[in-house]
Coordinates of N, CA, C and O in Angstrom, one line a residue:
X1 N 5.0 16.4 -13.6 CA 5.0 15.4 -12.5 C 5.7 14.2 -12.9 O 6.3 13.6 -12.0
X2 N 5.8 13.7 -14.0 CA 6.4 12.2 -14.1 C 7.6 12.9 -14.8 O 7.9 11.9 -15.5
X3 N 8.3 13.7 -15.1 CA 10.0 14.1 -15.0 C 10.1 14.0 -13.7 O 11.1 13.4 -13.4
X4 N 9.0 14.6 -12.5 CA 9.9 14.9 -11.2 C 9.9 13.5 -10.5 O 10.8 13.2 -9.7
X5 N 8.6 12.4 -10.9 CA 8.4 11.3 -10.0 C 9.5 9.8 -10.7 O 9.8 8.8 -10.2
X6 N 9.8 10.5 -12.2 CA 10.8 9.9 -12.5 C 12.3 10.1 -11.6 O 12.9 9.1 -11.1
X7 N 12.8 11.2 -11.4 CA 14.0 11.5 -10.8 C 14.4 11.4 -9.4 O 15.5 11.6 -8.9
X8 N 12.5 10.8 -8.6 CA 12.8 10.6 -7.4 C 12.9 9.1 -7.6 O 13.4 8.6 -6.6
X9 N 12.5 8.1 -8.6 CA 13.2 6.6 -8.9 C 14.0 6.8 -8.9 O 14.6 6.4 -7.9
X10 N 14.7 7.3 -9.7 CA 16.3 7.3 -10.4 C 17.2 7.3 -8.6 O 18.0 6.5 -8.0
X11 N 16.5 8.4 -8.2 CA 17.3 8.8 -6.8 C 17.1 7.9 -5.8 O 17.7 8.2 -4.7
X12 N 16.2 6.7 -5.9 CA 15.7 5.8 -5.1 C 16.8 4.7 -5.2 O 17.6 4.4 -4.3
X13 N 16.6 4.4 -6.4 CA 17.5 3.3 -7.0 C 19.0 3.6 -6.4 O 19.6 2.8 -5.7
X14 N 19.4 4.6 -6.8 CA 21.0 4.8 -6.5 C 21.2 5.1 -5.3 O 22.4 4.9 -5.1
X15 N 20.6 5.5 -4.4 CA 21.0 5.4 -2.4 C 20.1 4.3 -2.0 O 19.7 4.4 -0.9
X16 N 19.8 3.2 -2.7 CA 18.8 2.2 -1.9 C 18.1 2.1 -0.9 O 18.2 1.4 0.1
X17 N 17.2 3.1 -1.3 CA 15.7 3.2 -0.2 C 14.7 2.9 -1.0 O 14.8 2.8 -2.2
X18 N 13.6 2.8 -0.3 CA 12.4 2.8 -0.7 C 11.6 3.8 -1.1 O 11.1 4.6 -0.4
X19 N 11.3 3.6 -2.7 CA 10.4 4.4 -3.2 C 8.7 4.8 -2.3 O 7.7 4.1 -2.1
X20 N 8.8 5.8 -2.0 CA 7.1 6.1 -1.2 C 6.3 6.7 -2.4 O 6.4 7.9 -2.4
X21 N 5.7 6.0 -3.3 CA 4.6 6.8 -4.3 C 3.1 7.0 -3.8 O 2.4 6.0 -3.5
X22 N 2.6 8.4 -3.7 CA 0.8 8.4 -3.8 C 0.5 8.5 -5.3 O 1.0 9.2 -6.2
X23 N -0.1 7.9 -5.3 CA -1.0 7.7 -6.8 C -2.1 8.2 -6.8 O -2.8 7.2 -6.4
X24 N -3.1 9.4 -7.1 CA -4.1 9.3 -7.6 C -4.8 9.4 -8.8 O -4.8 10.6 -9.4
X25 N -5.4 8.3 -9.4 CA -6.0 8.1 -10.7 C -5.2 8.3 -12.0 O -5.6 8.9 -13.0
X26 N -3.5 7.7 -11.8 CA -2.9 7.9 -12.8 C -2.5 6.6 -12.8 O -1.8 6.6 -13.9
X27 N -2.4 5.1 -12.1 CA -2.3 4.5 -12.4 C -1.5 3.6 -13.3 O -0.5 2.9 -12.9
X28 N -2.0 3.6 -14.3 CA -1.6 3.4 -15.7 C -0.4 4.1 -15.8 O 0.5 3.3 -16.2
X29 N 0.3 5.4 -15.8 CA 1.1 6.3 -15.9 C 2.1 5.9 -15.3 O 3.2 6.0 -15.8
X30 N 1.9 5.5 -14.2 CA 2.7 5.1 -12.6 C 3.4 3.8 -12.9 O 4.6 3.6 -12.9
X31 N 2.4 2.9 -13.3 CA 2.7 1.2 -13.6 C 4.0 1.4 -14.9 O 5.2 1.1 -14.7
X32 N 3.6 1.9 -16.1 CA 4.6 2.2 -17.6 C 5.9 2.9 -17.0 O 7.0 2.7 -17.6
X33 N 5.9 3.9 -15.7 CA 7.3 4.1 -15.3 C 7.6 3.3 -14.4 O 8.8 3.1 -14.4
X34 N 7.1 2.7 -13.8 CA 8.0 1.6 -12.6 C 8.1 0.6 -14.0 O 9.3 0.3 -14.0
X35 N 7.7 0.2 -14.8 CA 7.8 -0.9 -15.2 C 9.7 -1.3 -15.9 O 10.2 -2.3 -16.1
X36 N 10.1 0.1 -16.2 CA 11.2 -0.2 -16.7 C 12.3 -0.5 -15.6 O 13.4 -0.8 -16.0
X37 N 12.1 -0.5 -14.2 CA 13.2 -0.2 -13.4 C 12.9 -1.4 -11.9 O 13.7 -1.8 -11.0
X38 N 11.6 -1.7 -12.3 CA 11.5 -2.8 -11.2 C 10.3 -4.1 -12.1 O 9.2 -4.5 -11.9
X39 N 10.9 -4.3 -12.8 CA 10.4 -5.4 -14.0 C 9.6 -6.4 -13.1 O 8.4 -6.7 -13.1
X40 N 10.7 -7.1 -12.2 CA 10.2 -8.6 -11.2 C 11.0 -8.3 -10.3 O 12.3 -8.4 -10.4
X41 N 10.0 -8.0 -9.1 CA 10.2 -7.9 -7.5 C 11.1 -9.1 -7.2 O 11.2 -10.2 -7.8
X42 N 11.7 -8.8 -6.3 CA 12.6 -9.7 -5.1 C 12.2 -10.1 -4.0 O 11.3 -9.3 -3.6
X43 N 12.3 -11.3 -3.2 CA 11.2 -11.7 -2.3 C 11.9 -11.0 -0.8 O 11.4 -10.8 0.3
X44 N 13.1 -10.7 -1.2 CA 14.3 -9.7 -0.1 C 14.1 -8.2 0.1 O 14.5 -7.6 1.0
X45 N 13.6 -7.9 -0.9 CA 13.1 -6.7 -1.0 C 12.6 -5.9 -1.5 O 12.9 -5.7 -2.7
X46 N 11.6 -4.8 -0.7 CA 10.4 -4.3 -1.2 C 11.0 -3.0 -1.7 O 11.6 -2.4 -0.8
X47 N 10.8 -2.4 -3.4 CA 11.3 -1.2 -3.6 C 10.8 -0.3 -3.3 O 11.4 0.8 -3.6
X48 N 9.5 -0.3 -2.5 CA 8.8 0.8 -1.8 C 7.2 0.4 -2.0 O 6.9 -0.6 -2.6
X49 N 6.3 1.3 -1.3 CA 4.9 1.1 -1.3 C 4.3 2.0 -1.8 O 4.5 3.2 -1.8
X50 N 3.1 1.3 -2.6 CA 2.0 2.8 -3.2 C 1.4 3.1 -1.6 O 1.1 2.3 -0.7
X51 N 1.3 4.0 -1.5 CA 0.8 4.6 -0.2 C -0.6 4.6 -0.3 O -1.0 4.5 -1.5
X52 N -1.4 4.8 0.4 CA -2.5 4.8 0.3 C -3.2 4.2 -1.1 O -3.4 5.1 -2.0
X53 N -3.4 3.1 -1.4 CA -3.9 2.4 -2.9 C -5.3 2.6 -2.6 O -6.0 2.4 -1.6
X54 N -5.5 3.1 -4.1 CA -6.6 3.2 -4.2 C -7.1 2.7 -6.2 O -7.9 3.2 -7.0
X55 N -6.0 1.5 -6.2 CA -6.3 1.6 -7.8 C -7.3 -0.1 -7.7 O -7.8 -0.6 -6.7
X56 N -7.3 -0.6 -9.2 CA -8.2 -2.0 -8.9 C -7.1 -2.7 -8.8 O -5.9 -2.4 -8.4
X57 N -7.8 -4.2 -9.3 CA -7.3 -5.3 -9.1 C -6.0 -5.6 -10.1 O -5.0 -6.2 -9.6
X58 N -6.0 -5.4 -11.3 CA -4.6 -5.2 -12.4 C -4.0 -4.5 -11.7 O -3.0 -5.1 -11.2
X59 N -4.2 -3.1 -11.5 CA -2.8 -2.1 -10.9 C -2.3 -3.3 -9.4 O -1.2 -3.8 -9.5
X60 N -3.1 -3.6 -8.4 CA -2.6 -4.3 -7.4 C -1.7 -5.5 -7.7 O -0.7 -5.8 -7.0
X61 N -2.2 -6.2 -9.0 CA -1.4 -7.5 -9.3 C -0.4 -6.8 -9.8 O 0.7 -7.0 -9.3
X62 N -0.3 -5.9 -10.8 CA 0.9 -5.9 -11.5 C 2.2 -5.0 -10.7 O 3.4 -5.2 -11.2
X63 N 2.0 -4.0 -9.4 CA 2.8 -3.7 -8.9 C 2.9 -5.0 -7.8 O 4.2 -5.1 -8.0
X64 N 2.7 -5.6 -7.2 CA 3.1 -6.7 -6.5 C 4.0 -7.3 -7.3 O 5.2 -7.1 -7.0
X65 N 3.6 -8.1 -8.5 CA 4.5 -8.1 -9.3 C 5.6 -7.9 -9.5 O 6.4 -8.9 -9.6
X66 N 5.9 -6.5 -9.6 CA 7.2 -5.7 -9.7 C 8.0 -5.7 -7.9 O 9.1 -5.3 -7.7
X67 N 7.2 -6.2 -7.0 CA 7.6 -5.9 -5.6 C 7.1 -5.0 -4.6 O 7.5 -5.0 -3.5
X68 N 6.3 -4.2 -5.1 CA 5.8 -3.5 -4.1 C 4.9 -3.6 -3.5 O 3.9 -4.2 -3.9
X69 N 4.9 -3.1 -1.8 CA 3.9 -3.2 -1.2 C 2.7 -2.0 -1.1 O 2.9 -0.8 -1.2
X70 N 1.1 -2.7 -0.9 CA 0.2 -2.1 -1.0 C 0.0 -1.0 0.3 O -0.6 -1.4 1.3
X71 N 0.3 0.0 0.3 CA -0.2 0.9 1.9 C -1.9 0.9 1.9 O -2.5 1.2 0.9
X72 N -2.7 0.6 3.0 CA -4.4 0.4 3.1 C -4.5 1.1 4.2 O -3.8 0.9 5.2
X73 N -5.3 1.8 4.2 CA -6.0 2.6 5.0 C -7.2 3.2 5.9 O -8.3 2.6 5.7
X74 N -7.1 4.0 6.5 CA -8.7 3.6 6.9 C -10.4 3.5 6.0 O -11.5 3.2 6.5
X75 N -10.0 4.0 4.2 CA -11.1 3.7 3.5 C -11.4 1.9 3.1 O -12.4 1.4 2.5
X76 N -10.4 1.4 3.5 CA -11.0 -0.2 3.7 C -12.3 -0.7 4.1 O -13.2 -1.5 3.7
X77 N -12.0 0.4 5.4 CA -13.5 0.1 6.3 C -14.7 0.1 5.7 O -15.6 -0.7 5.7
X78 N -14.6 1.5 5.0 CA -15.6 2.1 4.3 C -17.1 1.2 3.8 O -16.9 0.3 3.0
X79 N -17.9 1.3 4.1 CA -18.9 0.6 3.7 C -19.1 0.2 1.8 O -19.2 -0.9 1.3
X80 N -19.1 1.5 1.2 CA -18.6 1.9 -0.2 C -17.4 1.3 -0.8 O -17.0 1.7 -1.9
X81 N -16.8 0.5 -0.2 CA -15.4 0.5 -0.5 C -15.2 -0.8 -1.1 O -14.1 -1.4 -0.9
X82 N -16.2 -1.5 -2.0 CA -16.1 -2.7 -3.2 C -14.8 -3.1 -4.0 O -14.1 -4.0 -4.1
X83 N -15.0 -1.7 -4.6 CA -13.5 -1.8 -5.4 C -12.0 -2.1 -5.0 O -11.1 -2.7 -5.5
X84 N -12.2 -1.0 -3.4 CA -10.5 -1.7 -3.0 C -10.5 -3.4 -2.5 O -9.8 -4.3 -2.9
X85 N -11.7 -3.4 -1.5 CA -11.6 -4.4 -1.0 C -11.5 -5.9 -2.2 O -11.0 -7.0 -2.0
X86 N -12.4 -5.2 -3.6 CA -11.9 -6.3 -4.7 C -10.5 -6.4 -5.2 O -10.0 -7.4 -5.6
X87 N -9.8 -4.9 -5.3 CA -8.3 -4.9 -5.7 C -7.7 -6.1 -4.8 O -7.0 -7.0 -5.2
X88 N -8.1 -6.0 -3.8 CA -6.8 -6.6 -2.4 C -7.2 -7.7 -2.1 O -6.5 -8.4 -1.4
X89 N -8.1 -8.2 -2.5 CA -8.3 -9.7 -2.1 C -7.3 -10.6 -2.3 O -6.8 -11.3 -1.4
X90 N -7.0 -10.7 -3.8 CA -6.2 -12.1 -4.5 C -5.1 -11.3 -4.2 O -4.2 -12.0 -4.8
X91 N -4.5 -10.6 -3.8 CA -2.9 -9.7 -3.2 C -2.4 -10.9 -1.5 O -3.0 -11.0 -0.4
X92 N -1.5 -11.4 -1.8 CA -0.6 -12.0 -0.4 C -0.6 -11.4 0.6 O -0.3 -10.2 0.3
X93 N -0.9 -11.4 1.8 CA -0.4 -10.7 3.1 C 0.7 -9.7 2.9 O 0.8 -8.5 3.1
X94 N 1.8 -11.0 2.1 CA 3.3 -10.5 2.3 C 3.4 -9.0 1.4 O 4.5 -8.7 0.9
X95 N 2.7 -8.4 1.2 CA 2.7 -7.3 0.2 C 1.6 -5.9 0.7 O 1.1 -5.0 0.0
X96 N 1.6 -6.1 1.8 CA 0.7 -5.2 2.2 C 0.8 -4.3 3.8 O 0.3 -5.0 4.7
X97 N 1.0 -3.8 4.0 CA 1.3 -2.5 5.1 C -0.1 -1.9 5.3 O -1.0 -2.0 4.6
X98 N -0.1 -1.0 7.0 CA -0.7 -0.9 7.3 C -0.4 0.6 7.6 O 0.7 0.9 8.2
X99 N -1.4 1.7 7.3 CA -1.1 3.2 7.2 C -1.8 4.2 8.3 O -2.5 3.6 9.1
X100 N -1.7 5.1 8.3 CA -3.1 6.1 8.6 C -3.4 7.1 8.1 O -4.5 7.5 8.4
X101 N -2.7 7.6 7.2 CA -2.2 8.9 6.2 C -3.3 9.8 6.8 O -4.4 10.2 6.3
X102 N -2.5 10.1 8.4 CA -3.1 10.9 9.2 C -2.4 12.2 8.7 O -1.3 12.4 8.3
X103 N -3.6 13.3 8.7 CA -4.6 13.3 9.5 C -6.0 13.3 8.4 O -7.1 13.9 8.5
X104 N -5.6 12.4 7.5 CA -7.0 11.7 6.5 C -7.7 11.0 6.7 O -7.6 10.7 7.9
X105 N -8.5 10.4 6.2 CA -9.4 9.2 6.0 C -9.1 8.2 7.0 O -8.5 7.1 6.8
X106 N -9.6 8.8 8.4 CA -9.9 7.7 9.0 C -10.7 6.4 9.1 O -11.7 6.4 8.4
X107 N -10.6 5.4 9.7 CA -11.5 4.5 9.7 C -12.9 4.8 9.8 O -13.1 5.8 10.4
X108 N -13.7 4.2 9.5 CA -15.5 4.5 9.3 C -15.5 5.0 10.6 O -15.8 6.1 10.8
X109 N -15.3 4.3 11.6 CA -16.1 4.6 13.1 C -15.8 6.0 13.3 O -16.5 6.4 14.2
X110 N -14.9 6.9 12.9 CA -14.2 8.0 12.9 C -14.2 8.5 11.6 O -13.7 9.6 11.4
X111 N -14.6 8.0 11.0 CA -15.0 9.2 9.5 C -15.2 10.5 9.8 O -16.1 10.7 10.6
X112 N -14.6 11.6 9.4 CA -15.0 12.8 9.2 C -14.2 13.5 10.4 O -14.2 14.7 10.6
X113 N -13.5 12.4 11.0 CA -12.7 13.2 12.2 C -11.5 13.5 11.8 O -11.3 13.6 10.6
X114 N -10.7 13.6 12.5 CA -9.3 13.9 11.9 C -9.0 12.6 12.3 O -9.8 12.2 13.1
X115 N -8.0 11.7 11.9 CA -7.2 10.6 11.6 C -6.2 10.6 12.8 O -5.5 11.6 13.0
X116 N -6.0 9.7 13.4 CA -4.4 9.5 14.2 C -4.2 8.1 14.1 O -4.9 7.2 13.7
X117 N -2.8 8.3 14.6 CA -2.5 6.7 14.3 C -3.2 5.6 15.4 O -3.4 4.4 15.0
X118 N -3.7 5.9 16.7 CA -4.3 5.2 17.5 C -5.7 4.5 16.8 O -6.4 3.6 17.3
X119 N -5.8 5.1 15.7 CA -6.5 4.3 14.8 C -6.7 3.0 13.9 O -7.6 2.5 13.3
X120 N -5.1 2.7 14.2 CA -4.9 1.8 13.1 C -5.2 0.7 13.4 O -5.2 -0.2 12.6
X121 N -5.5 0.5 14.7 CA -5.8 -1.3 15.1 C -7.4 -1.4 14.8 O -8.1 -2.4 14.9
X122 N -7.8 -0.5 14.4 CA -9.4 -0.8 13.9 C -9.2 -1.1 12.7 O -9.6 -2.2 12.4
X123 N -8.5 -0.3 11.8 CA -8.3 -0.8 10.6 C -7.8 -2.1 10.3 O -8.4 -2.7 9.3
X124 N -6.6 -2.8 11.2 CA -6.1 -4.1 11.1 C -7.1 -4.9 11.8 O -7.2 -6.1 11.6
X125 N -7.8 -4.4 12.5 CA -9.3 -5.2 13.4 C -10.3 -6.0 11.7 O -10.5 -7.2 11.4
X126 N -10.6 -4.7 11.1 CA -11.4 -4.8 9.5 C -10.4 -5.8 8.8 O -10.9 -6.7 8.2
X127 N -9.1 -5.7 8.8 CA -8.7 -6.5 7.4 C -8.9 -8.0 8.4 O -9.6 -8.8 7.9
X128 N -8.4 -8.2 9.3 CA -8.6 -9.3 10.0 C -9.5 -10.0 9.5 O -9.5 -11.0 8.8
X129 N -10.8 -9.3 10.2 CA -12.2 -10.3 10.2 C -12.5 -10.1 8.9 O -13.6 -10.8 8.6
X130 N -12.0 -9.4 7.6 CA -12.4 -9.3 6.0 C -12.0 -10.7 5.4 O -12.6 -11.6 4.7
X131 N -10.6 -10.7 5.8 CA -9.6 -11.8 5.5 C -9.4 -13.0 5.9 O -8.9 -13.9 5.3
X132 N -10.0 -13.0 7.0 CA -10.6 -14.4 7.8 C -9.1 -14.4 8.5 O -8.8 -15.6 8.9
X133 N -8.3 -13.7 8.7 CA -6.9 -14.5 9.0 C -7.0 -13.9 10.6 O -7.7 -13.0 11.1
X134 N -6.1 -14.8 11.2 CA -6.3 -14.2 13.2 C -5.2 -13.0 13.0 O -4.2 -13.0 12.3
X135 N -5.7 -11.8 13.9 CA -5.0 -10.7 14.2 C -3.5 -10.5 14.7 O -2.8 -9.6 14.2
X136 N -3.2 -11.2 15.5 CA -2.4 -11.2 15.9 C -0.9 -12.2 14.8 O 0.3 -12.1 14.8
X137 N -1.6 -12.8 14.2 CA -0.3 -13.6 12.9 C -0.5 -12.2 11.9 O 0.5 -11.7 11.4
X138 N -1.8 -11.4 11.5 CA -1.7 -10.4 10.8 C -1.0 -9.2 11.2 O -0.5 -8.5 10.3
X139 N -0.9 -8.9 12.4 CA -0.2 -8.4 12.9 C 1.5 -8.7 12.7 O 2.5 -7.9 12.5
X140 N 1.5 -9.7 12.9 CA 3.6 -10.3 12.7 C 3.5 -10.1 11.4 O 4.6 -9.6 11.1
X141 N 2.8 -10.3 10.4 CA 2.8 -10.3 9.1 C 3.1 -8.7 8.8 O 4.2 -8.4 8.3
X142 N 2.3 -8.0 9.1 CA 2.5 -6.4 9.1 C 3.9 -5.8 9.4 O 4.6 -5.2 8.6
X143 N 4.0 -6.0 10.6 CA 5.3 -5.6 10.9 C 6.4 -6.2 10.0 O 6.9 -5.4 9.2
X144 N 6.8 -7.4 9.9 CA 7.7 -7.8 9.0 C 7.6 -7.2 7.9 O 8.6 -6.8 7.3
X145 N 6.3 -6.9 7.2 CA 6.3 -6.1 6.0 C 7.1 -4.6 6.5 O 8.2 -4.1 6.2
X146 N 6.6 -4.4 7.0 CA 7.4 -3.1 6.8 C 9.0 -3.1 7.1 O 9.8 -2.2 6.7
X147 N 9.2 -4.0 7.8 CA 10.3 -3.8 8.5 C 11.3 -4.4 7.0 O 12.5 -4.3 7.1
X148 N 10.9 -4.9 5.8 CA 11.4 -5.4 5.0 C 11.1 -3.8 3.9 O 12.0 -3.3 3.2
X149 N 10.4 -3.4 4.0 CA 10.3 -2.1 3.3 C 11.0 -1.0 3.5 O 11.3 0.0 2.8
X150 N 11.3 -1.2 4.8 CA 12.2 0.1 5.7 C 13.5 -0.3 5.7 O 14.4 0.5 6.1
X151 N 13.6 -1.5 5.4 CA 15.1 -1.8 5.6 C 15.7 -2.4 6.9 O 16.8 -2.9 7.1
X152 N 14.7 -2.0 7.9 CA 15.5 -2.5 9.7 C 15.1 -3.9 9.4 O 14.5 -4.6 8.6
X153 N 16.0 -4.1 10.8 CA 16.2 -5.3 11.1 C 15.6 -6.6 12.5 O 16.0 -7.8 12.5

């Protein structure tokens, strides 16, 4: 896995796109390879997002760090969900996207269902009232993120 997840950086870097990494519970493994090739993020551009994050609060700081944005999903909601919501606290708006990694882990009100994207405004509903911040500036915030991750304009 990290020869192959190495060669899809390599191949990131040289057609300039954005890296899409899932990470589960290798963290640590993940952080030691990005570290040589995205040292300190650019405020112009994001070299891709961990998709669905699910690490703590170090992994969050130190890939922001490097530039990348956080993908959150509907286990935010989760009542259980201490840890992420402690990862993502001290993390900027500007660093964070909004997912559905349908047809998974939907939002609580929908747990156990299958996931679609008509879901995601519950999710951005939760980070809203988590974050104290108004919806609709989190919303322009969202979009610009990605649109800075994706490259459009």
């Amino acid at each position: 896995q990290k020869k192959t997840c190495r060669a899809l950086i390599e191949l990131a870097l040289k057609v300039n796109k954005p890296t899409i990494i899932h990470c589960r519970e290798a963290y640590r493994d993940l952080i030691d390879m990005l570290r040589s090739d995205y040292s300190t993020g650019r405020s112009d551009l994001c070299p891709g997002v961990i998709h669905c994050f699910s690490g703590d609060v170090r992994d969050a700081q130190e890939l922001v760090r490097m530039g990348f944005c956080l993908g959150i999903d509907g286990p935010l909601t989760y009542p259980n969900a201490h840890r992420l919501r402690e990862a993502l606290a001290p993390i900027p708006l500007d660093f964070i996207v909004l997912e559905t990694d349908s047809p998974y882990l939907a939002p609580q009100s929908h747990r156990g269902k299958r996931n679609e994207p008509s879901y995601l405004p519950l999710t951005a509903d939760y980070f809203a009232s988590w974050r104290k911040v108004d919806l609709i500036k989190l919303s322009k915030v969202f979009l610009g993120n990605s649109k800075r991750l994706y490259r459009l304009k």
